[in-house]
Structures are given as structure tokens and as C-alpha cells.
GROMACS .gro file of C-alpha atoms in nm:
model
  157
    1UNK     CA    1  27.526  12.335  -5.360
    2UNK     CA    2  27.275  12.602  -5.294
    3UNK     CA    3  27.359  12.818  -5.001
    4UNK     CA    4  27.054  12.736  -4.790
    5UNK     CA    5  27.128  12.364  -4.825
    6UNK     CA    6  27.474  12.415  -4.675
    7UNK     CA    7  27.335  12.527  -4.341
    8UNK     CA    8  27.083  12.241  -4.337
    9UNK     CA    9  27.357  11.986  -4.413
   10UNK     CA   10  27.576  12.139  -4.142
   11UNK     CA   11  27.299  12.109  -3.885
   12UNK     CA   12  27.240  11.744  -3.982
   13UNK     CA   13  27.614  11.676  -3.954
   14UNK     CA   14  27.629  11.835  -3.607
   15UNK     CA   15  27.331  11.623  -3.505
   16UNK     CA   16  27.505  11.308  -3.632
   17UNK     CA   17  27.824  11.391  -3.442
   18UNK     CA   18  27.626  11.460  -3.125
   19UNK     CA   19  27.426  11.137  -3.162
   20UNK     CA   20  27.747  10.941  -3.223
   21UNK     CA   21  27.899  11.074  -2.902
   22UNK     CA   22  27.573  11.029  -2.709
   23UNK     CA   23  27.539  10.665  -2.812
   24UNK     CA   24  27.902  10.555  -2.782
   25UNK     CA   25  28.039  10.809  -2.534
   26UNK     CA   26  28.392  10.944  -2.524
   27UNK     CA   27  28.530  10.591  -2.551
   28UNK     CA   28  28.514  10.626  -2.931
   29UNK     CA   29  28.795  10.879  -2.913
   30UNK     CA   30  29.054  10.601  -2.899
   31UNK     CA   31  29.347  10.797  -3.029
   32UNK     CA   32  29.461  11.116  -3.196
   33UNK     CA   33  29.334  11.010  -3.540
   34UNK     CA   34  28.984  10.951  -3.407
   35UNK     CA   35  28.987  11.291  -3.236
   36UNK     CA   36  29.111  11.461  -3.553
   37UNK     CA   37  28.849  11.283  -3.766
   38UNK     CA   38  28.559  11.377  -3.540
   39UNK     CA   39  28.698  11.728  -3.493
   40UNK     CA   40  28.731  11.774  -3.870
   41UNK     CA   41  28.376  11.651  -3.919
   42UNK     CA   42  28.246  11.901  -3.662
   43UNK     CA   43  28.460  12.183  -3.808
   44UNK     CA   44  28.320  12.109  -4.152
   45UNK     CA   45  27.965  12.118  -4.013
   46UNK     CA   46  28.024  12.451  -3.837
   47UNK     CA   47  28.171  12.606  -4.153
   48UNK     CA   48  27.867  12.491  -4.351
   49UNK     CA   49  27.622  12.633  -4.098
   50UNK     CA   50  27.802  12.968  -4.082
   51UNK     CA   51  27.853  12.984  -4.460
   52UNK     CA   52  27.486  12.909  -4.516
   53UNK     CA   53  27.364  13.177  -4.277
   54UNK     CA   54  27.588  13.481  -4.333
   55UNK     CA   55  27.714  13.664  -4.640
   56UNK     CA   56  28.067  13.693  -4.504
   57UNK     CA   57  28.276  13.663  -4.190
   58UNK     CA   58  28.538  13.919  -4.093
   59UNK     CA   59  28.868  13.771  -3.978
   60UNK     CA   60  29.101  14.052  -3.880
   61UNK     CA   61  29.103  14.294  -4.170
   62UNK     CA   62  28.980  14.039  -4.426
   63UNK     CA   63  28.627  13.953  -4.518
   64UNK     CA   64  28.573  13.585  -4.602
   65UNK     CA   65  28.268  13.529  -4.827
   66UNK     CA   66  28.016  13.253  -4.765
   67UNK     CA   67  28.130  13.045  -5.062
   68UNK     CA   68  28.486  13.028  -4.923
   69UNK     CA   69  28.348  12.893  -4.594
   70UNK     CA   70  28.130  12.631  -4.763
   71UNK     CA   71  28.407  12.533  -5.005
   72UNK     CA   72  28.654  12.491  -4.720
   73UNK     CA   73  28.396  12.279  -4.537
   74UNK     CA   74  28.371  12.049  -4.840
   75UNK     CA   75  28.750  12.009  -4.858
   76UNK     CA   76  28.776  11.934  -4.484
   77UNK     CA   77  28.490  11.683  -4.506
   78UNK     CA   78  28.653  11.511  -4.805
   79UNK     CA   79  28.983  11.481  -4.620
   80UNK     CA   80  28.821  11.345  -4.303
   81UNK     CA   81  28.609  11.084  -4.482
   82UNK     CA   82  28.896  10.967  -4.702
   83UNK     CA   83  29.147  10.944  -4.418
   84UNK     CA   84  28.897  10.761  -4.198
   85UNK     CA   85  28.838  10.501  -4.469
   86UNK     CA   86  29.211  10.453  -4.525
   87UNK     CA   87  29.268  10.420  -4.150
   88UNK     CA   88  28.996  10.154  -4.130
   89UNK     CA   89  29.153   9.966  -4.422
   90UNK     CA   90  29.493   9.974  -4.254
   91UNK     CA   91  29.345   9.834  -3.934
   92UNK     CA   92  29.127   9.566  -4.100
   93UNK     CA   93  29.367   9.482  -4.381
   94UNK     CA   94  29.113   9.289  -4.590
   95UNK     CA   95  29.025   9.343  -4.955
   96UNK     CA   96  28.677   9.479  -4.890
   97UNK     CA   97  28.813   9.752  -4.664
   98UNK     CA   98  29.066   9.854  -4.927
   99UNK     CA   99  28.797   9.860  -5.196
  100UNK     CA  100  28.586  10.084  -4.973
  101UNK     CA  101  28.889  10.307  -4.905
  102UNK     CA  102  28.956  10.336  -5.279
  103UNK     CA  103  28.591  10.431  -5.341
  104UNK     CA  104  28.610  10.692  -5.064
  105UNK     CA  105  28.932  10.830  -5.213
  106UNK     CA  106  28.760  10.877  -5.549
  107UNK     CA  107  28.454  11.033  -5.387
  108UNK     CA  108  28.671  11.245  -5.158
  109UNK     CA  109  28.872  11.374  -5.452
  110UNK     CA  110  28.551  11.474  -5.628
  111UNK     CA  111  28.415  11.647  -5.317
  112UNK     CA  112  28.746  11.827  -5.259
  113UNK     CA  113  28.751  11.950  -5.621
  114UNK     CA  114  28.393  12.073  -5.582
  115UNK     CA  115  28.491  12.247  -5.258
  116UNK     CA  116  28.785  12.426  -5.416
  117UNK     CA  117  28.570  12.537  -5.708
  118UNK     CA  118  28.300  12.660  -5.469
  119UNK     CA  119  28.554  12.850  -5.259
  120UNK     CA  120  28.691  13.016  -5.574
  121UNK     CA  121  28.339  13.090  -5.704
  122UNK     CA  122  28.451  12.918  -6.023
  123UNK     CA  123  28.252  12.886  -6.343
  124UNK     CA  124  28.272  12.507  -6.296
  125UNK     CA  125  28.030  12.524  -6.004
  126UNK     CA  126  27.684  12.662  -6.055
  127UNK     CA  127  27.616  12.899  -5.766
  128UNK     CA  128  27.324  13.061  -5.943
  129UNK     CA  129  26.972  13.031  -5.808
  130UNK     CA  130  26.848  12.852  -6.122
  131UNK     CA  131  27.095  12.609  -6.281
  132UNK     CA  132  27.064  12.521  -6.650
  133UNK     CA  133  26.855  12.222  -6.751
  134UNK     CA  134  27.162  12.057  -6.911
  135UNK     CA  135  27.340  12.075  -6.577
  136UNK     CA  136  27.040  11.928  -6.392
  137UNK     CA  137  27.020  11.637  -6.639
  138UNK     CA  138  27.395  11.571  -6.603
  139UNK     CA  139  27.373  11.577  -6.223
  140UNK     CA  140  27.071  11.345  -6.226
  141UNK     CA  141  27.254  11.097  -6.451
  142UNK     CA  142  27.564  11.113  -6.232
  143UNK     CA  143  27.358  11.042  -5.920
  144UNK     CA  144  27.175  10.753  -6.091
  145UNK     CA  145  27.499  10.593  -6.213
  146UNK     CA  146  27.666  10.640  -5.873
  147UNK     CA  147  27.366  10.487  -5.697
  148UNK     CA  148  27.366  10.194  -5.939
  149UNK     CA  149  27.736  10.126  -5.887
  150UNK     CA  150  27.696  10.148  -5.510
  151UNK     CA  151  27.397   9.913  -5.515
  152UNK     CA  152  27.584   9.665  -5.736
  153UNK     CA  153  27.888   9.675  -5.505
  154UNK     CA  154  27.671   9.629  -5.195
  155UNK     CA  155  27.494   9.327  -5.343
  156UNK     CA  156  27.808   9.163  -5.484
  157UNK     CA  157  28.030   9.215  -5.179
   0.00000   0.00000   0.00000
């Protein structure tokens, strides 16, 4: 993810959380898991905004670079989305909910891996301003296949 997109995504996420609370009120915070899920979502958004806007943040005597903030935000978001889907499946108990939870677990694992690689500034994640054309083609194919699978699942279920 390019750095400037992280702050934009974080702002959109904060807007979604605010709209969710504005529409449904505090009644949506039905228990500790709901509070943790919404809190994790907001924490992830804040980390993305801060990571997208500053080069580093000083915590005590340590300097935390922007990529560590954005990578941590990805990991937190992956955990929140996956745990929310599993919680919904436990409550509903039907096959469709469990299929959705399994899909979220796969997607969450991918997002968490990407977050860890971003935080480490790994060679597996392209943080350069201009990614290679091979990488762009691979990402485009991955998005197209993912969209196709999602569309097929939505139509069939």
C-alpha cells in the first residue's frame, strides 16, 4: 500500500465507524466483544492516518517508522474482521455464516501477513513509489480472481 493511501483509508474507516454509531447509536455496543471490535477498527484507522501523515512517531526513547504503524494497523484490522465474522457465525450457527467466517479467516490471514511484511519493510511488500509491471499484473489478476469468486459466491448463496 502506498503511504498516502493509508491515511485516506484511515479517514474513510473513521467516517464509517462514526456513521455506524450515528445511525445505530450506542445500543450496538451490546457486549465486550462488540466494544473490542469497534475499538480495534478505530485503532486501526488511527494508526493508518498517523502512519500515512508522519515519517515516524517517538514513543519514549524509540522512534517508530510509518511503515510499522501502517503494518500494525493492517494486523489489527485483520484480527477485528476475522473475529467479528467468527462471532457472527457462532451466534447464527448456519452454514452460510460459517462459510463467510472461513472466507474472512483466509482474507484476514492474507491481510495480517501483508501487515507484518509492511511493518518489517520486507522485500515481499513493494513500498517503492513505482512497483514493477510484473507485480502490477499479478495484483490485477489476484483482484480479478477474488472479485470473480466473491461474485460467484454471492450469486450461488
